[in-house]
CSV table of C-alpha atoms and ligand atoms in Angstrom, one decimal:
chain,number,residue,atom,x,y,z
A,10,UNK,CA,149.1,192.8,101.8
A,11,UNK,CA,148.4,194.3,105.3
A,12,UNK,CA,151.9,196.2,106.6
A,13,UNK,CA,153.0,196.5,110.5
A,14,UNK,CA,155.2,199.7,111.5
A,15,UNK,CA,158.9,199.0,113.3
A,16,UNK,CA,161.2,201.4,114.7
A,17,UNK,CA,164.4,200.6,112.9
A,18,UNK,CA,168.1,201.8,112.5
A,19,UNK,CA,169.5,202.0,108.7
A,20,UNK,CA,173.1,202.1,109.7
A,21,UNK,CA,175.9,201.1,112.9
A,22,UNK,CA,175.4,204.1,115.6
A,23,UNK,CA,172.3,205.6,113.3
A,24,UNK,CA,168.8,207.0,114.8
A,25,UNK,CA,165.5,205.8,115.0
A,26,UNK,CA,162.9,205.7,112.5
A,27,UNK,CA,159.6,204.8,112.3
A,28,UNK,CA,159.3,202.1,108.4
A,29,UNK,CA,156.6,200.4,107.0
A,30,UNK,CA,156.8,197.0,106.3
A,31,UNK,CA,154.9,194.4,104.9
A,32,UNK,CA,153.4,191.1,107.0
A,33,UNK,CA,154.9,188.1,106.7
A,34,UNK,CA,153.6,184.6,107.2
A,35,UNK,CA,155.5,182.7,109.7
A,36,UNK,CA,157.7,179.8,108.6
A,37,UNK,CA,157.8,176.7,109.9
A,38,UNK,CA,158.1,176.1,113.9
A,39,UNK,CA,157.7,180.2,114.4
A,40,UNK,CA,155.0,182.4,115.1
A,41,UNK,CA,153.9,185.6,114.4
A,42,UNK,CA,153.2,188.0,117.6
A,43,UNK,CA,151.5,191.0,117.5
A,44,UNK,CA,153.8,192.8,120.0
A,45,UNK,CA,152.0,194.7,122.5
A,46,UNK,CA,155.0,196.0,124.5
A,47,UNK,CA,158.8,195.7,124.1
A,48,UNK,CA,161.5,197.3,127.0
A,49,UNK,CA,164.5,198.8,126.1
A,50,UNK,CA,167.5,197.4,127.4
A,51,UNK,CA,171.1,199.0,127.9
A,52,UNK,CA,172.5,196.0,125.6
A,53,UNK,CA,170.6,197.0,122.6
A,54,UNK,CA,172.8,199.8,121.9
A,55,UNK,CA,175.5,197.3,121.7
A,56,UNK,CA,173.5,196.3,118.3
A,57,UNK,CA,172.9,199.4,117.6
A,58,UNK,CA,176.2,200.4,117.5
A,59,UNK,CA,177.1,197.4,115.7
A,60,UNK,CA,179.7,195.9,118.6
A,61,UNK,CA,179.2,192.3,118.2
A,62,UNK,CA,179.5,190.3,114.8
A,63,UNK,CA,177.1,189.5,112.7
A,64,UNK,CA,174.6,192.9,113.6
A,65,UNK,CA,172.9,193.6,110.6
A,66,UNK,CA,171.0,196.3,109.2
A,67,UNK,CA,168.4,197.7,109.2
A,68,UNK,CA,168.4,196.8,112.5
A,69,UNK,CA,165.2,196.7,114.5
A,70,UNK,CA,166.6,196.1,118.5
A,71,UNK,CA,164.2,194.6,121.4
A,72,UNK,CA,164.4,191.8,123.0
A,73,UNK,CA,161.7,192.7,125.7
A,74,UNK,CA,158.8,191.8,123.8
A,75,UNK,CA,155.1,191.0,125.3
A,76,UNK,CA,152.3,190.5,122.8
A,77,UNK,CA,149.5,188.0,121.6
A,78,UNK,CA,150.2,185.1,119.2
A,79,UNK,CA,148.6,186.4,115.6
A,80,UNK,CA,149.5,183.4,113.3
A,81,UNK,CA,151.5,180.4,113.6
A,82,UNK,CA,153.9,178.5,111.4
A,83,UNK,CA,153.5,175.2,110.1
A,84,UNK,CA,154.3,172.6,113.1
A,85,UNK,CA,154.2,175.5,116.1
A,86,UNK,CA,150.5,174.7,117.4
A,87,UNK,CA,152.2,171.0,118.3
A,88,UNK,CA,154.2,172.8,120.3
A,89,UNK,CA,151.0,173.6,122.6
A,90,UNK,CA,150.6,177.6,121.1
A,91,UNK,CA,147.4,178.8,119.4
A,92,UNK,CA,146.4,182.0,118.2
A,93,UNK,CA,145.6,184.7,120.7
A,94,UNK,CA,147.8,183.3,123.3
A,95,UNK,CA,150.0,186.0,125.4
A,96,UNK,CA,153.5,185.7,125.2
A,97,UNK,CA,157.0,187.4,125.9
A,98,UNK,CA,159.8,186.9,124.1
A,99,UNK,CA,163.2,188.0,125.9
A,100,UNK,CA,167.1,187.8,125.2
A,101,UNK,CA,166.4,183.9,124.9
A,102,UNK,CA,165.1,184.0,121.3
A,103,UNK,CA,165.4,180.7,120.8
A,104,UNK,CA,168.1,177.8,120.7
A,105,UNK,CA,170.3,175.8,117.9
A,106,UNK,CA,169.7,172.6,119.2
A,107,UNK,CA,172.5,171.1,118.4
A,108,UNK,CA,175.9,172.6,119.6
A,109,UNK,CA,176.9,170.7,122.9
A,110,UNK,CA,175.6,172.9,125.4
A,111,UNK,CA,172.3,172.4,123.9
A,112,UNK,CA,172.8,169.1,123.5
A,113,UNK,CA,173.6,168.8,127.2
A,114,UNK,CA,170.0,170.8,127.6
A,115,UNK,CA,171.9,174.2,128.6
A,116,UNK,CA,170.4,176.2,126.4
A,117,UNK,CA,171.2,179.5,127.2
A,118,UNK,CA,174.7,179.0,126.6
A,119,UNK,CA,173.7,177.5,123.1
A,120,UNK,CA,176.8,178.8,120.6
A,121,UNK,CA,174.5,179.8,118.1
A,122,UNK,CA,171.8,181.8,120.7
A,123,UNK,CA,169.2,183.4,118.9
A,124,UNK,CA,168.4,186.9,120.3
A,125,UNK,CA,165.8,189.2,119.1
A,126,UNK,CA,167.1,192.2,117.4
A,127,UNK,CA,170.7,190.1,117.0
A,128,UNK,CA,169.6,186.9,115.1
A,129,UNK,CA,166.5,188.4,113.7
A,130,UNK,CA,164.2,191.6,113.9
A,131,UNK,CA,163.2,192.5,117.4
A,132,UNK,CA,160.0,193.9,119.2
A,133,UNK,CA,160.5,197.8,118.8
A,134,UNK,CA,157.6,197.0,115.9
A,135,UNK,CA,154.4,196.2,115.7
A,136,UNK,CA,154.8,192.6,114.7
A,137,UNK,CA,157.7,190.3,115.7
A,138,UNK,CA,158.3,186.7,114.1
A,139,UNK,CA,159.8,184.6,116.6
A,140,UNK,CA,160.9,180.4,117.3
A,141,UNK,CA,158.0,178.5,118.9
A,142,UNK,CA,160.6,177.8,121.8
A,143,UNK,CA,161.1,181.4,122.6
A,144,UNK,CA,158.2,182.2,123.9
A,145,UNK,CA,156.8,182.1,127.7
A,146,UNK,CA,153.3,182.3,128.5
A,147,UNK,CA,151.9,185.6,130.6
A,148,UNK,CA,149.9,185.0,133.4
A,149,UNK,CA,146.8,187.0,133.2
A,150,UNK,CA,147.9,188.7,136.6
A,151,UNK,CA,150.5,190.8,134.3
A,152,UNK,CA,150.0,193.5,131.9
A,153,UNK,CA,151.9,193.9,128.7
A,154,UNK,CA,153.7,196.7,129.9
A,155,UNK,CA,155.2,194.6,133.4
A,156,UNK,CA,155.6,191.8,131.3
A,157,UNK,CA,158.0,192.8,128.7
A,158,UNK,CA,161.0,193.9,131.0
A,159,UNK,CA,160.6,190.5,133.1
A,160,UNK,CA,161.5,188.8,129.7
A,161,UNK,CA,165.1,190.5,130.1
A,162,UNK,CA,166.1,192.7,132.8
A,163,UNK,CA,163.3,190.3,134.9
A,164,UNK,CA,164.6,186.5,134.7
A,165,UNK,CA,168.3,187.8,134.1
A,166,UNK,CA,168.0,189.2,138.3
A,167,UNK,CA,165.9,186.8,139.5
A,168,UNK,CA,167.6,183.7,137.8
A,169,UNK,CA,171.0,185.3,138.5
A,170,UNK,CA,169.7,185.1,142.4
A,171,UNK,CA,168.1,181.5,142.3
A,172,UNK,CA,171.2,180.1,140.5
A,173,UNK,CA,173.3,181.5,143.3
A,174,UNK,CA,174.8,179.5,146.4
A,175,UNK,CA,173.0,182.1,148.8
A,176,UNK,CA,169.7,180.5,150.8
A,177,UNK,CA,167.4,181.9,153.0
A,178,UNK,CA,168.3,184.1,155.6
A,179,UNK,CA,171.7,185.0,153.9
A,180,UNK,CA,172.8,188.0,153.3
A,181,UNK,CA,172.7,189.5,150.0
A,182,UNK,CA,173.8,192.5,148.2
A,183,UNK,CA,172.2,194.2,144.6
A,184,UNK,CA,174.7,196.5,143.5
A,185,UNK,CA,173.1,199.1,141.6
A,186,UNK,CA,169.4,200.2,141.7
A,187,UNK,CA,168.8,201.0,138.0
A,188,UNK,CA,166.8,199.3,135.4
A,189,UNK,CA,168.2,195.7,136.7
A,190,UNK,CA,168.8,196.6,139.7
A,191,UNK,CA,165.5,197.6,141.4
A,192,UNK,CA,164.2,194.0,140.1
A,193,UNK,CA,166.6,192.5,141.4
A,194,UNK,CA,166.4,193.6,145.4
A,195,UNK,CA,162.5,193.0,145.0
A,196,UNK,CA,163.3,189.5,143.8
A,197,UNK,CA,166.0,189.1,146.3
A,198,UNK,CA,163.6,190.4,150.0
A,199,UNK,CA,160.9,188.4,148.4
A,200,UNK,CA,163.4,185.1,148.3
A,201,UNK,CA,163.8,185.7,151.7
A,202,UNK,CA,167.3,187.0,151.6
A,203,UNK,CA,168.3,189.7,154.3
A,204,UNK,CA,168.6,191.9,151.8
A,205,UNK,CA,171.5,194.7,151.0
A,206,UNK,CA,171.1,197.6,148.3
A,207,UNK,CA,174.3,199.3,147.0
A,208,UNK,CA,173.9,202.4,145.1
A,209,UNK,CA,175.5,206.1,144.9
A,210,UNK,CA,174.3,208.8,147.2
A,211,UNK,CA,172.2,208.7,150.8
A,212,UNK,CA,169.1,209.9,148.7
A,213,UNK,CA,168.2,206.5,147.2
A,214,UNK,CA,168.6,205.3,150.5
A,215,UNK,CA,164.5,205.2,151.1
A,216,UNK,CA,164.0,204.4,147.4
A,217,UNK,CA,166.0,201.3,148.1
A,218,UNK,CA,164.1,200.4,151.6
A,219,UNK,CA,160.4,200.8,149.3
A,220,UNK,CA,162.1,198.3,147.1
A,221,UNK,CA,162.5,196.1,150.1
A,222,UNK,CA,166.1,196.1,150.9
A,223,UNK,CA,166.7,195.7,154.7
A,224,UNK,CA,170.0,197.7,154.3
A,225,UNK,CA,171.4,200.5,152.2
A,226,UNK,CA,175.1,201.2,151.6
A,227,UNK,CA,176.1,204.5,149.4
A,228,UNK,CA,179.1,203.8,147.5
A,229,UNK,CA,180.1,207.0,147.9
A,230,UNK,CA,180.3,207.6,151.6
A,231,UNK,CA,183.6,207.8,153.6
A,232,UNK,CA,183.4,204.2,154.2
A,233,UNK,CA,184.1,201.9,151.5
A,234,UNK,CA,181.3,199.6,150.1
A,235,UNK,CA,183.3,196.0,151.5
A,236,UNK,CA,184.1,197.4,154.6
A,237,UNK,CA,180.3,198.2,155.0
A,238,UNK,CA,179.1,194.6,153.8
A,239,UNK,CA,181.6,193.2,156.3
A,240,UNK,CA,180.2,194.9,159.2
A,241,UNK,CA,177.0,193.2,158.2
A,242,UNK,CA,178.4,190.2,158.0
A,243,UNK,CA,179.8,189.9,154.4
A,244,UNK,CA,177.5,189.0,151.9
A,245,UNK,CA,177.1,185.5,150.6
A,246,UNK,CA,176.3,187.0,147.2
A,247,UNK,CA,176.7,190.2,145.8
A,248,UNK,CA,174.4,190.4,142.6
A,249,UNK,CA,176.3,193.0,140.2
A,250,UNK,CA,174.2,195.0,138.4
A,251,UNK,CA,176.0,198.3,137.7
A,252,UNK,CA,177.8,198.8,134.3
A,253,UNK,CA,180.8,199.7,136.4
A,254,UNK,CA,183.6,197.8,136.4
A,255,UNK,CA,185.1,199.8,139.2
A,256,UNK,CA,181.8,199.3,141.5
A,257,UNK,CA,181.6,196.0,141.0
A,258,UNK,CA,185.6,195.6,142.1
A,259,UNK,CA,184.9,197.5,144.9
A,260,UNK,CA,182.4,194.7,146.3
A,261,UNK,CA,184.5,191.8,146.4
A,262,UNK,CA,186.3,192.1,149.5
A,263,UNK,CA,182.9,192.3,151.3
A,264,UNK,CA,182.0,189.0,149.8
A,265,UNK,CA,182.1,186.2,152.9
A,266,UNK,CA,184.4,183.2,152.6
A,267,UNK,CA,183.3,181.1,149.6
A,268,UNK,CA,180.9,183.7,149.1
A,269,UNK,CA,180.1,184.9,144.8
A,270,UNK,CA,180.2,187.6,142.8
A,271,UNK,CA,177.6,187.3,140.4
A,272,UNK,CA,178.2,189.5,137.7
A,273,UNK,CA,174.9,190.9,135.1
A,274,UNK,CA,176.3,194.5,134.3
A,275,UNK,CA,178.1,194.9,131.7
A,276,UNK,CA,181.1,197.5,131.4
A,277,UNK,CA,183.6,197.2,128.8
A,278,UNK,CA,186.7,198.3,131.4
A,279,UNK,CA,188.1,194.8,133.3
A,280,UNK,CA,187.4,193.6,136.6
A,281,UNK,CA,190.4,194.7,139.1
A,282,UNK,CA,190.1,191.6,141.2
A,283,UNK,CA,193.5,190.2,142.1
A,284,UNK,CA,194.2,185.9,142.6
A,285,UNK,CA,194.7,186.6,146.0
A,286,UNK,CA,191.7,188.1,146.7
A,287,UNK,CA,189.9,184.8,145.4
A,288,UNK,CA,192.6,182.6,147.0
A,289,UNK,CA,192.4,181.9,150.3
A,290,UNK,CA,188.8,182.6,151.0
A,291,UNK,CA,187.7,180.5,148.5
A,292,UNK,CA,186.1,183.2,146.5
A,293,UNK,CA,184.1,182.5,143.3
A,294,UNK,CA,183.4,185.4,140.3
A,295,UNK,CA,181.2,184.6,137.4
A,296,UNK,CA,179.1,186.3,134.9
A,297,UNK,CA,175.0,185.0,134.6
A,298,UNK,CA,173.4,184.7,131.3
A,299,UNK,CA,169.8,185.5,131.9
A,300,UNK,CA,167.4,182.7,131.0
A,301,UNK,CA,165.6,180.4,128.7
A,302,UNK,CA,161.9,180.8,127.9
A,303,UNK,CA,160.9,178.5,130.9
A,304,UNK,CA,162.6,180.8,133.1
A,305,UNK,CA,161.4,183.7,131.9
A,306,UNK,CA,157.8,182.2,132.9
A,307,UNK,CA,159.0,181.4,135.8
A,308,UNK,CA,160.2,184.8,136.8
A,309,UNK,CA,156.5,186.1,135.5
A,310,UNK,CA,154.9,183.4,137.9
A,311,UNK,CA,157.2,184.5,140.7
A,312,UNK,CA,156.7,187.9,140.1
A,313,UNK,CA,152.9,187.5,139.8
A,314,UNK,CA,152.7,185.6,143.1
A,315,UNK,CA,154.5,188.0,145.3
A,316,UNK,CA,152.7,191.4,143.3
A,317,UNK,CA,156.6,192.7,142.1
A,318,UNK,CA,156.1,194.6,138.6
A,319,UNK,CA,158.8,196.7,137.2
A,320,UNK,CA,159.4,200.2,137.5
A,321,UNK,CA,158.5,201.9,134.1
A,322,UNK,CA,157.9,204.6,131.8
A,323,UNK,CA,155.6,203.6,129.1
A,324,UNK,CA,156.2,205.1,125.5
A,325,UNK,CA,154.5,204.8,122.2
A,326,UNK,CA,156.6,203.0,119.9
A,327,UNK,CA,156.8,206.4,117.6
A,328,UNK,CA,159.0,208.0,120.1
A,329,UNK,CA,161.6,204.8,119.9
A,330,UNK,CA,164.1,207.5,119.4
A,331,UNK,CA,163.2,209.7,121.8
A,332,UNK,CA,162.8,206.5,124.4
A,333,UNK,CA,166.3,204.9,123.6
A,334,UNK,CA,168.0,208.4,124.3
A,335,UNK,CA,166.3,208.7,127.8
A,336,UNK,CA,167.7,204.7,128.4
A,337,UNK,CA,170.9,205.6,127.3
A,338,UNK,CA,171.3,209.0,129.5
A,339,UNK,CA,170.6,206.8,132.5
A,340,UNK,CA,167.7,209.3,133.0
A,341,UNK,CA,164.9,206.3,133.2
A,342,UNK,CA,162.9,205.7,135.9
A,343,UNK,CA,163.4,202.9,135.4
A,344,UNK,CA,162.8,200.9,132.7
A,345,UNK,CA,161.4,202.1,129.0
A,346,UNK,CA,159.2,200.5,127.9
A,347,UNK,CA,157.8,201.2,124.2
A,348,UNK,CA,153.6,200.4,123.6
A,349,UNK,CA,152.1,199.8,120.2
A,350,UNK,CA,148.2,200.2,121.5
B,10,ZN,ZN1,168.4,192.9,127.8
B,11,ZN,ZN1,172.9,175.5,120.6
């Protein structure tokens, strides 16, 4: 028996290793992929950590995963896979099928969502086995390394854009420039938004412009973030991407009537939005669950088409540890992305 090497954690809030483990055959409507790349997201440490029920351990996180289809499980090739074919597997790891909104075909709200490195072991490893309706193809156009991020922080800022109200020509603000965030004003100029960055200090101010923003607001001028988006106009969406509660407050009252507050950064504080702000301009706040595995290919095609690739620093897999930390200091320029080859 041939053995594949994952990065794994042994216990809640416990540090990398590196384990040997032995392949396993796929089971019936799965595949095995031999994972190529996997990005490292700011929500795996809420499995790490153990903060959501059912985290088990070992625990092997990554839900960013890019590789090649090694073997498949009885019934998968009718599902149009074969061996060899490139695919990403992201925070959709697959649905239930049959809890209502999957019935009603909303299956990234499914009840039961299956996400790598939650439901079962995720891509910091060498070998992932994964549902036959979690995987997206990659174009050839992308490499491993671009791909795997797109299969997260990717579809969840370019889906959280194309789900919005806003249309060409409006005006639309990314907060936060980060891991999520850079994505997510490339997606937005190259939708044809007029595009507004939000992020802390005048430095990333050029940064932001390279991305493509047509406007840059630092949050911590003298002048407060909404009254900046309201002398542009007020933004028809403002796409939160900061793991600040506080930032993402602070945007609302430079949202334009019936404008939305899109939110895709977590923070664990509450949102200090008032009814009356909401009220009377007709105001709408609501949180975007990334996308299912035809979105992520859709996000790779879009991203393909208009030459946008993420930001990252590539990592072999045996510095996991060393990789995570770096995520989790904010340090990482911008995503991390972990490389088995
Ligand atoms: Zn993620
Ligand atoms: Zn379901």
């Amino acid at each position: 028996m041939s053995t594949y090497r994952v990065a794994q954690v042994a216990a809640a809030g416990g540090s990398f290793e590196i384990v040997e483990r032995e392949v396993q055959q796929p089971g019936p409507g799965h595949v095995r992929v031999a994972v190529d790349a996997c990005g490292i997201c700011h929500s795996d440490a809420v499995f790490v950590n153990a903060e959501l029920p059912g985290v088990r351990f070992p625990l092997v996180p990554g839900h960013e995963i890019a590789g090649r289809i090694e073997e498949l499980g009885e019934g998968a090739r009718d599902k149009g896979w074969q061996a060899g074919d490139r695919v990403a597997v992201g925070w959709f790891g697959g649905s239930c099928g049959h809890c209502t909104p999957c019935r009603q075909g909303d299956f990234i709200v499914c009840e039961n969502l299956k996400v790598p490195g939650w439901s079962y072991d995720g891509g910091y490893a060498e070998e992932v086995i994964a549902p036959a309706d979690a995987l997206a193809r990659i174009p050839d156009a992308l490499a491993a390394p671009d791909a795997a991020p797109l299969a997260c922080a990717g579809v969840t800022t370019y889906n959280g854009l194309r789900r919005s109200s806003a249309r060409a020509g409006d005006l639309v603000a990314v907060l936060g420039i980060g891991g999520l965030g850079h994505l997510g004003v490339k997606y937005a100029a190259a939708m044809g938004f007029e595009t507004v960055a939000i992020a802390r200090g005048a430095a990333k101010a050029d940064f932001a412009k390279q991305l493509g923003a047509h406007h840059y607001i630092d949050s911590t001028a003298d002048t407060p973030v909404a009254d900046a988006l309201r002398s542009l106009g007020g933004a028809k969406v403002v796409l939160a991407t900061a793991a600040s509660s506080d930032a993402i407050t602070a945007t609302v009252e430079g949202l334009a009537p019936r404008g939305e507050l899109v939110v895709i950064g977590a923070d664990a504080d509450p949102l200090g939005i008032s009814p009356t702000q909401l009220l009377m301009s007709g105001k709408i706040v609501r949180g975007h669950p990334s996308g299912t595995a035809q979105d992520v290919q859709e996000t790779m095609a879009f991203s393909a088409l208009h030459g946008i690739r993420p930001m990252t620093e590539i990592v072999p897999l045996d510095q996991a540890a060393e990789a995570y930390q770096r995520m989790l200091s904010g340090a990482a320029r911008f995503r991390m992305v972990l490389t088995t080859r």
